Coordinates of C-alpha atoms in Angstrom, one line a residue:
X1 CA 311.7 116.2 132.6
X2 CA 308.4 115.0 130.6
X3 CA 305.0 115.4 131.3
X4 CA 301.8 113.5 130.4
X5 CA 302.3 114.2 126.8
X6 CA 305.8 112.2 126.6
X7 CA 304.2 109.6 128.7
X8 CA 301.3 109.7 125.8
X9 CA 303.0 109.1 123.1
X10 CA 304.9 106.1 124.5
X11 CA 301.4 104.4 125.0
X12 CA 300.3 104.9 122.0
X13 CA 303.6 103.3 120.1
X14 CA 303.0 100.1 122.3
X15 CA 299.4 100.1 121.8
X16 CA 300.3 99.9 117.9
X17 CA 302.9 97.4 118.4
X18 CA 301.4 94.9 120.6
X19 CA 298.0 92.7 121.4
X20 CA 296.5 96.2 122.9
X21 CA 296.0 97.1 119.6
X22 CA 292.1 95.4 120.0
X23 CA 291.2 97.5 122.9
X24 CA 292.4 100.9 120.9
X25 CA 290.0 99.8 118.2
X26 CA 287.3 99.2 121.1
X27 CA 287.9 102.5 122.7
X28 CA 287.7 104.2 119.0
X29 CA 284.4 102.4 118.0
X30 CA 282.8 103.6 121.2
X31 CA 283.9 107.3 120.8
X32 CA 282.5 107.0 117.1
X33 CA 279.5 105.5 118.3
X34 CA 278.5 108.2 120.6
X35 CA 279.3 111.1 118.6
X36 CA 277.0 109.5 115.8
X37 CA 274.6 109.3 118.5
X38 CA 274.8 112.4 119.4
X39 CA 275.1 114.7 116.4
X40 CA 273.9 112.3 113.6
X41 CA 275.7 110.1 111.5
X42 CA 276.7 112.8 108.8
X43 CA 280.3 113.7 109.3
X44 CA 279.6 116.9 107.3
X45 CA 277.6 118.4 110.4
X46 CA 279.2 116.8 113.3
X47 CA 282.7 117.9 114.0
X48 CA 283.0 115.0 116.8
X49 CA 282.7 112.1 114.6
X50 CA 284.2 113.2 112.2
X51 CA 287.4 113.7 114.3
X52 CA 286.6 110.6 115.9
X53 CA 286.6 108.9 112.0
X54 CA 290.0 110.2 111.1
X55 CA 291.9 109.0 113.9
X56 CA 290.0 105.3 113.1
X57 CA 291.4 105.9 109.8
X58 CA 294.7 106.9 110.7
X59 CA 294.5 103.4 113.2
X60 CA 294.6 101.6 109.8
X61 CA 290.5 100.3 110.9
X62 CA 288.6 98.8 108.5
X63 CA 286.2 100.9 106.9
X64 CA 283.2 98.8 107.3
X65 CA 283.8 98.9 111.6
X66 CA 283.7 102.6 111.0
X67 CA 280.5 102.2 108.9
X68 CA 279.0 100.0 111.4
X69 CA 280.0 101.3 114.9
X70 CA 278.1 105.0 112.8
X71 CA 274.8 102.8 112.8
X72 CA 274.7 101.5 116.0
X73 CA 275.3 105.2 117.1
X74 CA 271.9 106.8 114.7
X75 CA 269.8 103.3 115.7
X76 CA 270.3 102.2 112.1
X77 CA 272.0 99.1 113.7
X78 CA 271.2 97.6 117.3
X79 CA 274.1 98.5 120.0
X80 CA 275.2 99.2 123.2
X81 CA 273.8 102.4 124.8
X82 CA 277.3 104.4 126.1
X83 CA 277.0 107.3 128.9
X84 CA 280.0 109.4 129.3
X85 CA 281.3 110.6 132.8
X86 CA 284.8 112.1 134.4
X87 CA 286.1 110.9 137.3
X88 CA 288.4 112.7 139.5
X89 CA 291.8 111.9 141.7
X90 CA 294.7 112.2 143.1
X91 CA 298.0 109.9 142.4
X92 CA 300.8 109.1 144.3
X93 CA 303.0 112.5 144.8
X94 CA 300.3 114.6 144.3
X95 CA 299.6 114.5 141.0
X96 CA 296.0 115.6 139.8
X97 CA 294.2 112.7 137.6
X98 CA 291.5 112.8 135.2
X99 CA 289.9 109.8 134.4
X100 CA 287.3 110.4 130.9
X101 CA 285.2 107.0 130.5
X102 CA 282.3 105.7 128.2
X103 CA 280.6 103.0 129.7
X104 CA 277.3 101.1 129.5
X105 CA 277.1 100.3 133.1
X106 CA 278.5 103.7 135.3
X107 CA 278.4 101.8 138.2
X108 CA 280.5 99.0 137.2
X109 CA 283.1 101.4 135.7
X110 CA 283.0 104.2 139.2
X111 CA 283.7 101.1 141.0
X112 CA 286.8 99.6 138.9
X113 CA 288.2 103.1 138.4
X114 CA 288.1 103.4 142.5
X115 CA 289.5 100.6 143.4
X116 CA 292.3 101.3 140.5
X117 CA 293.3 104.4 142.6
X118 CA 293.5 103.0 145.6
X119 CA 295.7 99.6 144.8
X120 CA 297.9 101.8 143.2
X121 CA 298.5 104.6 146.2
X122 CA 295.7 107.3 144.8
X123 CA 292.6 108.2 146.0
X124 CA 289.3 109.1 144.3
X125 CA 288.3 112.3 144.9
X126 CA 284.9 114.1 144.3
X127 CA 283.4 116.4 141.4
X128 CA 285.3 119.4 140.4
X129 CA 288.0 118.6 143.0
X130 CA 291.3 118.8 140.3
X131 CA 289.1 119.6 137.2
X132 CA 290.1 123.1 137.7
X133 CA 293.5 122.5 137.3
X134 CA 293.3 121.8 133.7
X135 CA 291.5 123.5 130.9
X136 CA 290.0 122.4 127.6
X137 CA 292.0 122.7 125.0
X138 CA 292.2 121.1 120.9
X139 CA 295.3 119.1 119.9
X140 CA 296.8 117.9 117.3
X141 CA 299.6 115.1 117.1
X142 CA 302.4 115.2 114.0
X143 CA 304.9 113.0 113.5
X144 CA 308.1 114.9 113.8
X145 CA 310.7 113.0 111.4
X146 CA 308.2 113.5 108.4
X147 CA 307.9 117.2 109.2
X148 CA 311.2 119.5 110.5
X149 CA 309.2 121.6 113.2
X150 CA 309.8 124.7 111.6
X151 CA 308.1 123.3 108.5
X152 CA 305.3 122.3 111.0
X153 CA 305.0 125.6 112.9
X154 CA 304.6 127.6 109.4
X155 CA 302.0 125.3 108.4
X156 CA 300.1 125.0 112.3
X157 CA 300.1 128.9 112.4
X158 CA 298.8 129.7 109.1
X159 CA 296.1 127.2 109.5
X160 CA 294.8 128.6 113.3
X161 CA 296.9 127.0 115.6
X162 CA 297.7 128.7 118.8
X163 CA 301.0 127.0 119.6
X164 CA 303.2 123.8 118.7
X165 CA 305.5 121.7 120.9
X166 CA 307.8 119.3 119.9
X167 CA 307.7 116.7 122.4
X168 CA 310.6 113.5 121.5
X169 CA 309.4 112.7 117.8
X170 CA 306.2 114.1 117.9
X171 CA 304.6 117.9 117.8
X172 CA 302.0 118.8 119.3
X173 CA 300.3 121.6 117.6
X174 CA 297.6 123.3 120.2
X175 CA 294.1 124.8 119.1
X176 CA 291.0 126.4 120.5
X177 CA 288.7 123.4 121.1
X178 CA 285.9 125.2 118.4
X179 CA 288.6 125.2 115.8
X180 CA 290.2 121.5 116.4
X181 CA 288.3 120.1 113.0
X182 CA 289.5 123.2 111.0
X183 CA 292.7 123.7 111.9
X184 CA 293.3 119.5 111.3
X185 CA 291.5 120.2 107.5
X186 CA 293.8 122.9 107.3
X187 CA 297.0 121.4 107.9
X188 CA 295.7 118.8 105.7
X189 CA 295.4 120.8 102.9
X190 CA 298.9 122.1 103.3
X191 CA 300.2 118.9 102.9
X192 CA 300.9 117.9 106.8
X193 CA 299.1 114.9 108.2
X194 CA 298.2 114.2 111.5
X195 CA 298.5 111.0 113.4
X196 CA 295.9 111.7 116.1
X197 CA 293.6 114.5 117.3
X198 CA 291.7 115.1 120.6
X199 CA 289.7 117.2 122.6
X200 CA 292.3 117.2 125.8
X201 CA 292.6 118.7 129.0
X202 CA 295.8 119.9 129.7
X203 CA 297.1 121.0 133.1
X204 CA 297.5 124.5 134.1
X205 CA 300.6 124.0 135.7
X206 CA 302.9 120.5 136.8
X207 CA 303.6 118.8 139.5
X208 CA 306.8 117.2 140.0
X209 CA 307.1 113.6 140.7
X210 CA 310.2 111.8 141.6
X211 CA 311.5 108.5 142.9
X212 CA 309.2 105.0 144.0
X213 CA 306.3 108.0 143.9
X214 CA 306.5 108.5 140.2
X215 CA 307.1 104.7 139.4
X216 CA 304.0 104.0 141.4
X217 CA 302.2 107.1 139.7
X218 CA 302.9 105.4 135.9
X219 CA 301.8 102.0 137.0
X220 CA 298.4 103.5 138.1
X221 CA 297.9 105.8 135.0
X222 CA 298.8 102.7 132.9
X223 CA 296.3 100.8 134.7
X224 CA 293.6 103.5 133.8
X225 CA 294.5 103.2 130.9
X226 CA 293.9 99.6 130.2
X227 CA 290.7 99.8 131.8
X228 CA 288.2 98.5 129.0
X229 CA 285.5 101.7 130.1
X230 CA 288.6 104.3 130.1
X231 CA 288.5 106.2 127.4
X232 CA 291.0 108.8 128.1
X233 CA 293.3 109.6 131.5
X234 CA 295.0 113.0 132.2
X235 CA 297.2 114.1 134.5
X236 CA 299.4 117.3 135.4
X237 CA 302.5 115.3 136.5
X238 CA 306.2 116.1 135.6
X239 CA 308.8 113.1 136.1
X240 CA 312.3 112.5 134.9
X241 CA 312.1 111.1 131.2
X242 CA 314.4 108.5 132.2
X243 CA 311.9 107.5 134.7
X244 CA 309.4 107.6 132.4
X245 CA 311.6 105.5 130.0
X246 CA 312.5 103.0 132.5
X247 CA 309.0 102.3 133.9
X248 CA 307.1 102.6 130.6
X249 CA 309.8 101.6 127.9

């Protein structure tokens, strides 16, 4: 079986390999843009940005986007002012949703990310109705051919980690959300890079998801997904990975 993670890191390789490659950079400028606008432009002092910064960096983008989507976020530069709101669901087979966005008209985005839902057999549900499903918690993503997961586990531990997973070709290395930036330095230091790092909310516990239910569950994650306001979609669902493989693949 594989859960939201697996399903993860298959997005993310055809985000790199295709045309969706502008809307990643989109989605990264506008995280970067609010966290300068919310904790200052100084990397040194804001732990958001400057996570935010190293997984533009590790997108390969260019360092003058970075520069500028940092002024836009202090007022140095005019821009776009981005509010932040979660959205909650349910998918087809039961499968709790959240649905992260930045978005300069809410409206707009509430009413896309609803009708999203329901064309693809979910609902939109209201505040705190699956949030307390998941909790808050720091991860880390490492890619597992450069580093033998023992290697990787040494390395995750020492440097404050709580856990790591190996998940297909990646590990994911969990942390306290206080101690993401750290714990990423850390493993740094030790010679270990990451590909990708995120404040994420990770289910409790899974749901399982089988059959026309799951296929119709991917299509409408994907579909979040791609939504230009969406900045990040996460669910508790467990399907067969050559479901997963088959729909998303």
């Amino acid at each position: 079986m594989a859960g939201h993670s697996k399903w993860k890191q298959i997005k993310h390789k055809k985000a790199a390999a295709d045309a969706k490659r502008g809307a990643k950079f989109t989605k990264l400028i506008k995280e970067i843009t609010i966290a300068a606008r919310q904790g200052g432009g100084d990397p040194a002092g804001n732990a958001r940005l400057r996570t935010a910064i190293a997984n533009a960096k590790a997108e390969n983008m260019p360092a003058d986007n970075i520069e500028r989507a940092i002024k836009k976020g202090t007022g140095e530069l005019e821009g776009v002012t981005y509010e932040e709101a979660t959205y909650e669901g349910y998918g087809p087979g039961g499968a709790a949703i959240l649905v992260q966005v930045t978005s300069d008209n809410l409206n707009r985005t509430v009413a896309s990310v609803r009708h999203i839902f329901s064309k693809n057999g979910g609902s939109l549900g209201e505040p705190n109705s699956v949030a307390w499903l998941f909790e808050k918690r720091g991860q880390i993503y490492v890619d597992a051919a450069r580093y033998p997961e023992e290697v990787a586990m040494e390395a995750a531990l020492d440097a404050g980690a709580d856990d790591l997973m190996t998940e297909g070709d990646e590990h994911v290395i969990t942390t306290d959300p206080s101690d993401l930036d750290a714990v990423r330095d850390a493993l740094g230091a030790k010679g270990i890079a990451s590909d990708n790092a995120e404040i994420a909310m990770v289910p409790k516990t899974t749901v399982t998801v089988e059959g026309k239910a799951a296929e119709q569950l991917l299509k409408l994650m994907d579909a979040l997904e791609d939504d230009d306001d969406v900045s990040k979609v996460f669910s508790n669902f467990d399907i067969d990975a050559d479901t997963l493989v088959a729909v998303e693949g």
